[in-house]
Short mmCIF file of C-alpha atoms in Angstrom, two decimals:
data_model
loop_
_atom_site.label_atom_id
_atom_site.label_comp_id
_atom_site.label_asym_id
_atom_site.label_seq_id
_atom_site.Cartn_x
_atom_site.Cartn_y
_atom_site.Cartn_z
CA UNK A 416 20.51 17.20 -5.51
CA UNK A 417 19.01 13.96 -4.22
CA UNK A 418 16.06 13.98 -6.92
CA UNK A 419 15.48 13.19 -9.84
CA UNK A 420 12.19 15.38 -12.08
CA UNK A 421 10.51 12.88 -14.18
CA UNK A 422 8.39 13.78 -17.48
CA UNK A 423 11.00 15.06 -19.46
CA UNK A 424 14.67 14.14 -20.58
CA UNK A 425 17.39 16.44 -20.53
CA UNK A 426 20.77 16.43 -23.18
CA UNK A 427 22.70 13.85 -21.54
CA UNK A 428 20.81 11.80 -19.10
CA UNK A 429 19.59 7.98 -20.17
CA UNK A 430 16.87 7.25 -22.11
CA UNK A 431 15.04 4.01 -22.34
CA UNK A 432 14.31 2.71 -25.77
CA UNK A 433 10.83 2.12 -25.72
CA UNK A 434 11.01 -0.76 -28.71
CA UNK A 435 13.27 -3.01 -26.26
CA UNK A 436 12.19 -5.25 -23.54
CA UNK A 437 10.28 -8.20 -22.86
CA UNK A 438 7.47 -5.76 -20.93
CA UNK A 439 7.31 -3.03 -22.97
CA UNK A 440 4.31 -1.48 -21.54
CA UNK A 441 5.56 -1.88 -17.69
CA UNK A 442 5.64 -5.26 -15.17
CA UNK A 443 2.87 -7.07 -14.35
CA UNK A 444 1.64 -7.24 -10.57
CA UNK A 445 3.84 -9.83 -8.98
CA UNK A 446 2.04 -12.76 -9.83
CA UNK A 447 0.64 -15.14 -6.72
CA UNK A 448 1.06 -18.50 -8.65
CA UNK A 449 -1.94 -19.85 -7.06
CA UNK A 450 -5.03 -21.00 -8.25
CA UNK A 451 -8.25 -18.71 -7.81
CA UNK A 452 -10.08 -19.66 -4.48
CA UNK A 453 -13.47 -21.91 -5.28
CA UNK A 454 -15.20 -19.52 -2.66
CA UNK A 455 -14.52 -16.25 -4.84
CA UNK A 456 -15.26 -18.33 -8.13
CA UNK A 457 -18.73 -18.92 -7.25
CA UNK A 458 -19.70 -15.61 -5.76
CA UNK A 459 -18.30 -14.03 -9.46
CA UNK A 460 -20.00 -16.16 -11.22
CA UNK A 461 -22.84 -16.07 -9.64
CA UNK A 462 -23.04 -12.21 -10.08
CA UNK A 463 -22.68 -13.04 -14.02
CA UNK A 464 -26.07 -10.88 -14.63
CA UNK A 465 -25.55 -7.89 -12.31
CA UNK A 466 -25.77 -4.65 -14.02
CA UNK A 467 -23.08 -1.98 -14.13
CA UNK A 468 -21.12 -0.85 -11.30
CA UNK A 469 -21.76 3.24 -10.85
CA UNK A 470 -18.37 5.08 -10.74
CA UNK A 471 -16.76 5.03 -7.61
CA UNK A 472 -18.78 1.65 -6.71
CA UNK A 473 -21.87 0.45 -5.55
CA UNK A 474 -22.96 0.88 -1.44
CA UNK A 475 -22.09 -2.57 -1.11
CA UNK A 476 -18.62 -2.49 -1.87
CA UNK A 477 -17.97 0.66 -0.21
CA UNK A 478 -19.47 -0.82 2.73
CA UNK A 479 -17.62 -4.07 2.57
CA UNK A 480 -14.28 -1.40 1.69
CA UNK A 481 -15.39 0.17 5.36
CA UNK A 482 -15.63 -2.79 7.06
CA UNK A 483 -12.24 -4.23 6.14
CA UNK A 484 -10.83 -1.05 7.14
CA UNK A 485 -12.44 -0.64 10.39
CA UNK A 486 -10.83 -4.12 11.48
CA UNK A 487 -7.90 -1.93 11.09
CA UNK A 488 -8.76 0.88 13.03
CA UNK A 489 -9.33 3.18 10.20
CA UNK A 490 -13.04 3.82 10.41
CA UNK A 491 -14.81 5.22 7.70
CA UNK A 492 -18.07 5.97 6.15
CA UNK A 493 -19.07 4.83 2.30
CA UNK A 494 -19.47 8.52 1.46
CA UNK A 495 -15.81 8.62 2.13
CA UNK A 496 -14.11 5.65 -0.20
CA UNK A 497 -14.21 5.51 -3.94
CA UNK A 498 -13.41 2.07 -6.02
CA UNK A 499 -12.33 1.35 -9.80
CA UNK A 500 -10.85 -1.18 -11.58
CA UNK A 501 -7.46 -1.97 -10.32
CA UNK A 502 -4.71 0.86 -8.94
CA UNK A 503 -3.78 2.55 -11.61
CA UNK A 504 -6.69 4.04 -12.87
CA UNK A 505 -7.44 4.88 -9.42
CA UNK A 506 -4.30 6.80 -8.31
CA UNK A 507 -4.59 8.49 -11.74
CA UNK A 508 -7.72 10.06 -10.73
CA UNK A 509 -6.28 10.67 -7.17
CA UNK A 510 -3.68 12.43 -8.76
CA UNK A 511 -6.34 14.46 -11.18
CA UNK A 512 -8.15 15.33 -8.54
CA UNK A 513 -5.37 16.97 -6.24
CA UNK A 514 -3.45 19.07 -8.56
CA UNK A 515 0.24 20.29 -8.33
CA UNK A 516 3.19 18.74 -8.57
CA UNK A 517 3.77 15.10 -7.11
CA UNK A 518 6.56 13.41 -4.89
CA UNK A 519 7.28 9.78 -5.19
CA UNK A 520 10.20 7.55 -3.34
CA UNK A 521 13.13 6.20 -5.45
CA UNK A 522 12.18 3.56 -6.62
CA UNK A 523 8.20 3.50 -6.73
CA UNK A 524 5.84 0.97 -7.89
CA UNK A 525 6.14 1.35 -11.54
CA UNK A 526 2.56 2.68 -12.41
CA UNK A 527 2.92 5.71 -10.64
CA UNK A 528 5.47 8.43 -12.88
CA UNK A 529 3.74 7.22 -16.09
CA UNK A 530 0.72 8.43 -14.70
CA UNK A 531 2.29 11.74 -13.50
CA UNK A 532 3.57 12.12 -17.37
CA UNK A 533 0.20 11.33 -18.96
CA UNK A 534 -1.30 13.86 -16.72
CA UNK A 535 1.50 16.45 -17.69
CA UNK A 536 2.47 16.72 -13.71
CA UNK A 537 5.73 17.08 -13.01
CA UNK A 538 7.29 14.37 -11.05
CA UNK A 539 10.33 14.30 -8.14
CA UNK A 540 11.68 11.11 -6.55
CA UNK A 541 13.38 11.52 -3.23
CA UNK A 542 15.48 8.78 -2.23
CA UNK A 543 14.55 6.45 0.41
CA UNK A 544 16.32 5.57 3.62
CA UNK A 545 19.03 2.12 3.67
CA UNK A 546 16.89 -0.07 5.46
CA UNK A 547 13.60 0.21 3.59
CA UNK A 548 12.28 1.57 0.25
CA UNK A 549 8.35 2.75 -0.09
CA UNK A 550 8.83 5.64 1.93
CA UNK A 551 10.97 9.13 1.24
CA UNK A 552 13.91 9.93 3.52
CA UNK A 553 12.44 12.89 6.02
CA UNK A 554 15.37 14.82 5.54
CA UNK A 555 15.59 14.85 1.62
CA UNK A 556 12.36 15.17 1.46
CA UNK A 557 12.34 18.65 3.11
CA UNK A 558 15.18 19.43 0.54
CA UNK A 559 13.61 18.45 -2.52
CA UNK A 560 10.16 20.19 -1.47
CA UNK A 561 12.43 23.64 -1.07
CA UNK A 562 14.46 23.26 -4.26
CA UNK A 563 11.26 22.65 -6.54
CA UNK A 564 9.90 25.54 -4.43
CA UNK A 565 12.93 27.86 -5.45
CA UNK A 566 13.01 26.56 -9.83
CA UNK A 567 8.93 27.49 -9.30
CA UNK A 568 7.05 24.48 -8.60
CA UNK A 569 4.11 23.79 -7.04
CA UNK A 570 4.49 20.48 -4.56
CA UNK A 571 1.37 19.74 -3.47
CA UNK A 572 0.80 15.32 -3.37
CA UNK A 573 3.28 12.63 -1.56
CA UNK A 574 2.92 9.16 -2.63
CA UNK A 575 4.28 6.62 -0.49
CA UNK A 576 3.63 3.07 0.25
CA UNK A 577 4.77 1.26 3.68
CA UNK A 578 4.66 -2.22 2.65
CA UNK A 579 6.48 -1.61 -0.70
CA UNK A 580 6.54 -3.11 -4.20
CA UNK A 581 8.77 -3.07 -5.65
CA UNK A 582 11.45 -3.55 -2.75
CA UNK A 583 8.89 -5.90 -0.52
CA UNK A 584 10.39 -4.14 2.49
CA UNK A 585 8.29 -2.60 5.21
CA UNK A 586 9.39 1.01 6.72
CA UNK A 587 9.54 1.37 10.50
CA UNK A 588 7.26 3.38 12.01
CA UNK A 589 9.19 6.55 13.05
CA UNK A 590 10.29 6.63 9.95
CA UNK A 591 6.60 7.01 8.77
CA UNK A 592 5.68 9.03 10.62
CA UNK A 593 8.62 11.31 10.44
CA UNK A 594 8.36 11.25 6.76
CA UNK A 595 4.25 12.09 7.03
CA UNK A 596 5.18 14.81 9.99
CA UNK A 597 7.82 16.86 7.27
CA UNK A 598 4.91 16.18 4.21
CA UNK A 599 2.26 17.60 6.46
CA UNK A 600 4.52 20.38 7.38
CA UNK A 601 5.56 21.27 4.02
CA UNK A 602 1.71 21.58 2.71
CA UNK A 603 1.15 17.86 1.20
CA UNK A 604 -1.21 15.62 0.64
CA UNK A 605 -0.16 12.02 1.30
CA UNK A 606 -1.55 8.96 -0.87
CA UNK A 607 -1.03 5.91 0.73
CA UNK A 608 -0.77 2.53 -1.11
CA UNK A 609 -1.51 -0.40 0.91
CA UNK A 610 -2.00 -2.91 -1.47
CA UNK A 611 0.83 -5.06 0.40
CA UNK A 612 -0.11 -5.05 3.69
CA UNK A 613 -1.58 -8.08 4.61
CA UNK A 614 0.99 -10.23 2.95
CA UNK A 615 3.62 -9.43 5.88
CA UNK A 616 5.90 -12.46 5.60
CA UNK A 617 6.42 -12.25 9.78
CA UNK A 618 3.20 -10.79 11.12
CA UNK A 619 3.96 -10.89 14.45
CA UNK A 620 7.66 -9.84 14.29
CA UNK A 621 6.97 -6.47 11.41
CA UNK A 622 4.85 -3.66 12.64
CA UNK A 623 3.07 -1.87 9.87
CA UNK A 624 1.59 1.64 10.73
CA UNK A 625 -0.91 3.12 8.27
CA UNK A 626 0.23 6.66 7.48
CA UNK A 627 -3.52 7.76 7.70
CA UNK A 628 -3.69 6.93 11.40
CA UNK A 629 -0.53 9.65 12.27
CA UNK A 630 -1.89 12.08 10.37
CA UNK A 631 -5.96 10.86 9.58
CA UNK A 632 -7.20 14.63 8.48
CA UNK A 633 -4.20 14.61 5.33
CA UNK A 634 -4.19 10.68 3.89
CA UNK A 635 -6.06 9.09 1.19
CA UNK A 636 -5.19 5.47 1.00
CA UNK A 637 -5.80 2.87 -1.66
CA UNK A 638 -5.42 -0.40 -1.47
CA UNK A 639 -5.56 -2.78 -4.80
CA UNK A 640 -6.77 -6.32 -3.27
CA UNK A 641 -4.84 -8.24 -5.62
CA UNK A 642 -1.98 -7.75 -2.86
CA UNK A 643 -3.88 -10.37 -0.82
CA UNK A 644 -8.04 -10.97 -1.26
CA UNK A 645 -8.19 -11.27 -4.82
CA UNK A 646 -6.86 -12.24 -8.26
CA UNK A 647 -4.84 -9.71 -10.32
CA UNK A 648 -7.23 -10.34 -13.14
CA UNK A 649 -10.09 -9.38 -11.54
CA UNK A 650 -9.07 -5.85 -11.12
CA UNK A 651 -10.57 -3.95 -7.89
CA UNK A 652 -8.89 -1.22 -5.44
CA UNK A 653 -10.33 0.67 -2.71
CA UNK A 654 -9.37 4.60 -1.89
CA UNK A 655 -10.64 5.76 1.47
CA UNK A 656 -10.64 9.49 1.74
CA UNK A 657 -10.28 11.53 5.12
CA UNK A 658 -13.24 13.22 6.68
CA UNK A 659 -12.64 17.03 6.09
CA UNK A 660 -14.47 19.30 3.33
CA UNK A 661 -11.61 19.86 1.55
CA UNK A 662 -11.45 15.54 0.83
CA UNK A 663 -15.41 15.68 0.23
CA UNK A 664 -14.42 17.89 -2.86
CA UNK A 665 -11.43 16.12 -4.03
CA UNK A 666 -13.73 12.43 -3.63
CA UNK A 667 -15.99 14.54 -5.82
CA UNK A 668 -13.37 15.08 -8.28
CA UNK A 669 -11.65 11.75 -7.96
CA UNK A 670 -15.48 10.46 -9.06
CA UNK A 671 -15.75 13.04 -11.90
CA UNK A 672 -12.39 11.76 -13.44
CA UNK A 673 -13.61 7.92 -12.90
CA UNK A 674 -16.67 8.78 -14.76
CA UNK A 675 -14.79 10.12 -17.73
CA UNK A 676 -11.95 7.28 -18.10
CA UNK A 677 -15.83 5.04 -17.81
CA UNK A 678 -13.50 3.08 -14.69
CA UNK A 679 -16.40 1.36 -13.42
CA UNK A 680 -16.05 -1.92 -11.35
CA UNK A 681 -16.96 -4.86 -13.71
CA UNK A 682 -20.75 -6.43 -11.69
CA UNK A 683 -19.27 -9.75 -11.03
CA UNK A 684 -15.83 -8.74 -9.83
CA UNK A 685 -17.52 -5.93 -7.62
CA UNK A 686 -19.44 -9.24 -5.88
CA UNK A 687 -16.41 -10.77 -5.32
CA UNK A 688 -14.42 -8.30 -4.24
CA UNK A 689 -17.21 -7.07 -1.39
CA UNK A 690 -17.64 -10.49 0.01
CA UNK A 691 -13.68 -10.83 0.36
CA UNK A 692 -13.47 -7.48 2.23
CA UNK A 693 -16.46 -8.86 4.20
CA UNK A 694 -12.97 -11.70 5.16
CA UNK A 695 -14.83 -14.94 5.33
CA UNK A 696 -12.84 -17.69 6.82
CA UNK A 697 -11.70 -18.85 3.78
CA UNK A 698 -10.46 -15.98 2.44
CA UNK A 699 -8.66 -14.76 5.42
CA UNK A 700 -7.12 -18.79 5.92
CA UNK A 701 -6.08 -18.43 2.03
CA UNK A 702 -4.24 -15.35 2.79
CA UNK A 703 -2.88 -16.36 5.81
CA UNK A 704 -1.12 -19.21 3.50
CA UNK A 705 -0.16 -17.46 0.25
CA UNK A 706 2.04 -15.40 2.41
CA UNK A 707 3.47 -17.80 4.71
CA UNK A 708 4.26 -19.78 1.74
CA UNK A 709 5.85 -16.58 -0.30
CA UNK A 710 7.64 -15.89 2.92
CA UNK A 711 9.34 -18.76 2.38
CA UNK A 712 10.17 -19.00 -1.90
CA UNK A 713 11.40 -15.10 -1.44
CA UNK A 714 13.69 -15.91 2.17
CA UNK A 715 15.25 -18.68 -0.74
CA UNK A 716 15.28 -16.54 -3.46
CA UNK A 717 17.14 -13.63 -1.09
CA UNK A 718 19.75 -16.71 -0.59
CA UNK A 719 20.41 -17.53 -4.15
CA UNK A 720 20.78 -13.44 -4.71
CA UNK A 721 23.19 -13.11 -2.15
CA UNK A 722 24.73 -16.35 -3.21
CA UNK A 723 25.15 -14.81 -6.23
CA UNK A 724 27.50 -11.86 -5.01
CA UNK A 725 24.48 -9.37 -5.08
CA UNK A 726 22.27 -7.45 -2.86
CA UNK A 727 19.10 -7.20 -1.93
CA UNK A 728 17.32 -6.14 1.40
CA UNK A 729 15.72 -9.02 3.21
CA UNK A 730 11.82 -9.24 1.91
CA UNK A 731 9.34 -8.59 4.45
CA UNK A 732 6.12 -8.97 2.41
CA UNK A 733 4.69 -9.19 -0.92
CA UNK A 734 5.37 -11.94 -3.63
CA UNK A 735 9.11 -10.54 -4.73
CA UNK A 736 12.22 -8.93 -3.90
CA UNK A 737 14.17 -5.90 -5.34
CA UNK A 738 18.45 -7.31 -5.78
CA UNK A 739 21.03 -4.96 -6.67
CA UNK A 740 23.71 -7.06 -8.80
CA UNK A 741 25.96 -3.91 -9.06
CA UNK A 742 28.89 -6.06 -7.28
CA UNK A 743 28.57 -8.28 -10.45
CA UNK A 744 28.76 -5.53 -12.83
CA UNK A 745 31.79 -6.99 -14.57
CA UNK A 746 30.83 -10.50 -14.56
CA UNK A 747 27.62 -8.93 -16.25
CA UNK A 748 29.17 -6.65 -18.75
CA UNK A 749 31.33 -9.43 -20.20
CA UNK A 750 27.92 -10.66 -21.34
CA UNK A 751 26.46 -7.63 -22.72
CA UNK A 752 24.76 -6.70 -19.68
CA UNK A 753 25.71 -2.63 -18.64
CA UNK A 754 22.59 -1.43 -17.55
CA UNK A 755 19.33 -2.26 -15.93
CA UNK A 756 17.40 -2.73 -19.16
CA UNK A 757 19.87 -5.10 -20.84
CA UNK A 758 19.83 -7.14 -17.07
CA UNK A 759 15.62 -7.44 -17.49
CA UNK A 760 16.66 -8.86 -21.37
CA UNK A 761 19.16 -11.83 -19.75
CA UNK A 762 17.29 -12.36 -16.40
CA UNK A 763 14.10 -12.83 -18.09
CA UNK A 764 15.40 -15.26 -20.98
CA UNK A 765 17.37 -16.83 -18.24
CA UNK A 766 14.34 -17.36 -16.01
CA UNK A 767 11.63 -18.12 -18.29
CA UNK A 768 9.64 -15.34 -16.72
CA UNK A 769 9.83 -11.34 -16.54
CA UNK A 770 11.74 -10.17 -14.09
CA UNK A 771 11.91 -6.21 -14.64
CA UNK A 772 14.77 -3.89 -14.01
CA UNK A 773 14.79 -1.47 -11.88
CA UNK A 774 14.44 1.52 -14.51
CA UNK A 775 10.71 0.51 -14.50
CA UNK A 776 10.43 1.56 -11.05
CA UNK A 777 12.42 5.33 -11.38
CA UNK A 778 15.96 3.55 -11.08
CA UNK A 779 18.49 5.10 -12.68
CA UNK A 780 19.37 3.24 -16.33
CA UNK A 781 23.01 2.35 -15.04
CA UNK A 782 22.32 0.66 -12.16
CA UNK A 783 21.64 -3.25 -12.04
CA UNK A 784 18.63 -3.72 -10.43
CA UNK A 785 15.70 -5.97 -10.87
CA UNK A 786 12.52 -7.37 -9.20
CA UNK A 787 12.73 -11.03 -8.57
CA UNK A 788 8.77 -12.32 -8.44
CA UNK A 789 8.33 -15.76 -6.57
CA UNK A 790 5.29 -16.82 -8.01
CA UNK A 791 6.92 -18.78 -10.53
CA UNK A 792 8.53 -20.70 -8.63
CA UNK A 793 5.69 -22.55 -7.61
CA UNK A 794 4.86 -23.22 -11.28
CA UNK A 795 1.62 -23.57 -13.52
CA UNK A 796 -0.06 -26.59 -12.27
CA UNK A 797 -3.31 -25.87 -10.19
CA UNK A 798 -3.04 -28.89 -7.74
CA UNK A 799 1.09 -28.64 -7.18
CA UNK A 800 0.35 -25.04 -6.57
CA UNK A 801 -2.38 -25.56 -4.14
CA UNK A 802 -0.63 -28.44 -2.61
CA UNK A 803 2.33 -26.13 -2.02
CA UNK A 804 -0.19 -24.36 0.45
CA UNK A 805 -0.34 -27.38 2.84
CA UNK A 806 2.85 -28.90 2.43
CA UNK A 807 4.63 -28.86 5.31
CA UNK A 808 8.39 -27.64 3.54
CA UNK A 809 7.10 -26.38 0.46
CA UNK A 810 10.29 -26.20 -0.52
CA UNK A 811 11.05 -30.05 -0.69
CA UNK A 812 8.31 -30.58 -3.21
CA UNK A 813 10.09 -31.51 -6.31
CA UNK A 814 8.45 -28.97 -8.59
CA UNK A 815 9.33 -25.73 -6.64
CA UNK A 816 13.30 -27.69 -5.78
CA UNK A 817 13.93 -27.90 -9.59
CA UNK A 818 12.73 -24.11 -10.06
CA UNK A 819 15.02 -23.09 -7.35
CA UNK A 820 17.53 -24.76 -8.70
CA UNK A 821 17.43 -23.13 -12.05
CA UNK A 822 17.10 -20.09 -10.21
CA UNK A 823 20.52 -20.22 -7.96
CA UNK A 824 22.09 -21.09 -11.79
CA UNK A 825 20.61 -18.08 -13.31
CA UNK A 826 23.75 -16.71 -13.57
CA UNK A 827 25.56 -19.79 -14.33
CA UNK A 828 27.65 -20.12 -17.82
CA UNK A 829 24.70 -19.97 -20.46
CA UNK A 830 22.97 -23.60 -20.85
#
């Protein structure tokens, strides 16, 4: 049928044991492996004694949020943008807010159908296109909005992310805004996460187009800024509503449910996150870096994978990639390995950090896939991970050679 409803399990489909696996409770962020920028550390701390955040954010984050998005041609007022502490407590109270049922791409960043489920929505993954996850195929789309139409649903919110975690690929932009044109059509909102879009491994070479400026009266988008401005443990995101009535009342809900999780922006972090969307030199120099040097651990990573006899898709941004080692699916089984869950088990051990399978992100069970993060490979030392930043072949630095090496052996006879 070319979906999959989420929230409940049916006699005969695969279940995941919830007492098994090294992240139990769902993947961390892919981790950046860097060292927190001196800059950010002294703006947080020195915000140690502001008071509490108000839901939603204080004017001078929501300005800052405006700012950084009007550099991107997606112009804004404060009224319109809402903040809380991190992604998924934001996109739950998107989802609140909006009602109905909601549509994600297979697979999906994996915070998004436990948040459908704890909100008793149901939830339908489309598949995505060959060349790029993040964003629904146009086509199957249309077919999975009629078919939940015709067993009595009630479609009514898209999620979709261009720059995708977990397969780091970006979509092409007809197929955005094909995909937004046949959402649109069909009656749906469209969330938008853009958490990864300034980590584009090949700036000038990838075009990224923002769903909200094809269709600006029917997007929300939220961006988390651990993607590129901040640390993922200083948890911010950003949603930036569109200007009709009908958003002013769903920003008003979206606040209402922030209010009663109490998903206020911690003071200090709130500092720190405004001045990076302000995009100081530093910050935007820093960013500039951590991807160019990720571009280069994950184009090395996709090597080993496909030296491996899997597949992946080529990364085009973000701090991972998404491999496929169906090919090795007897090499695997002959060491216990049969589905996706027992793969995150051996990787993992074999790796010496998680690397989740692909069930976390609305994979089926049965299939071998995994995210590969490549922020370990730069390893846990402050000053080789910020001299990776400047070297001129990161790769040639001893510390990141030896963890590519045990990463091209991950599969190798067990040591």
């Amino acid at each position: 049928m070319g979906r999959e409803r989420t929230g409940r399990h049916e006699r005969g489909t695969d279940t995941v044991r919830e007492d098994r696996g090294p992240v139990r409770y769902g993947p961390p962020a892919p981790w950046p492996g860097l060292p927190v920028l001196p800059g950010l550390a002294e703006v947080l701390a020195s915000a140690a004694g502001d008071a509490a955040q108000p839901a939603g954010g204080s004017a001078a984050l929501r300005e800052a949020a405006c700012a950084y998005w009007g550099r991107r041609g997606l112009h804004c007022g404060p009224e319109r943008v809402a903040a809380a502490p991190g992604t998924a407590p934001l996109l739950l109270a998107l989802i609140a807010a909006h009602g109905g049922d909601v549509l994600l791409p297979r697979p999906c960043p994996a915070s998004w159908i436990p948040q459908a489920r704890l909100l008793g929505r149901p939830a339908y993954q489309v598949p995505t296109p060959a060349e790029c996850g993040g964003v629904p195929d146009p086509y199957a789309l249309l077919e999975t909005v009629r078919r939940v139409r015709v067993e009595g649903g009630r479609p009514r919110l898209l999620l979709l992310s261009a720059a995708d975690d977990p397969t780091a690929t970006v979509a092409p932009p007809e197929l955005v805004r094909e995909a937004c044109e046949a959402a649109v059509d069909q009656g749906l909102h469209i969330v938008s996460d853009e958490t990864w879009r300034d980590t584009l491994h090949r700036p000038h070479d990838t075009v990224l187009v923002s769903p909200a400026e094809m269709c600006p009266d029917d997007v929300t988008v939220v961006s988390g800024l651990y993607g590129a401005l901040t640390p993922a443990a200083w948890p911010v995101a950003v949603a930036r509503f569109p200007d009709t009535a009908r958003s002013a009342a769903r920003h008003a809900r979206t606040l209402d449910v922030l209010t009663a999780l109490g998903a206020s922006v911690a003071g200090p972090v709130a500092a720190a996150a405004a001045h990076a969307l302000r995009e100081p030199d530093a910050v935007t120099e820093r960013a500039r870096r951590s991807a160019d040097l990720h571009a280069r651990l994950a184009t090395a990573a996709h090597r080993a994978v496909l030296g491996w006899g899997a597949l992946a898709r080529p990364p085009q941004a973000g701090r991972h990639l998404y491999a496929d080692l169906g090919p090795l699916r007897s090499r695997l089984a002959a060491r216990g390995v049969t589905d996706s869950l027992e793969l995150e088990e051996f990787l993992s051990a074999r790796l010496g950090t998680p690397a989740p399978g692909g069930h976390r992100f609305g994979d089926e069970l049965g299939a071998l896939r995994v995210r590969l993060g490549t922020g370990s490979l730069l390893g846990t030392d402050p000053q080789r991970q910020t001299e990776a930043l400047t070297a001129p072949d990161p790769l040639e630095l001893p510390h990141i050679a030896a963890a590519l090496s045990i990463f091209r052996a991950a599969l190798d006879a067990p040591r």
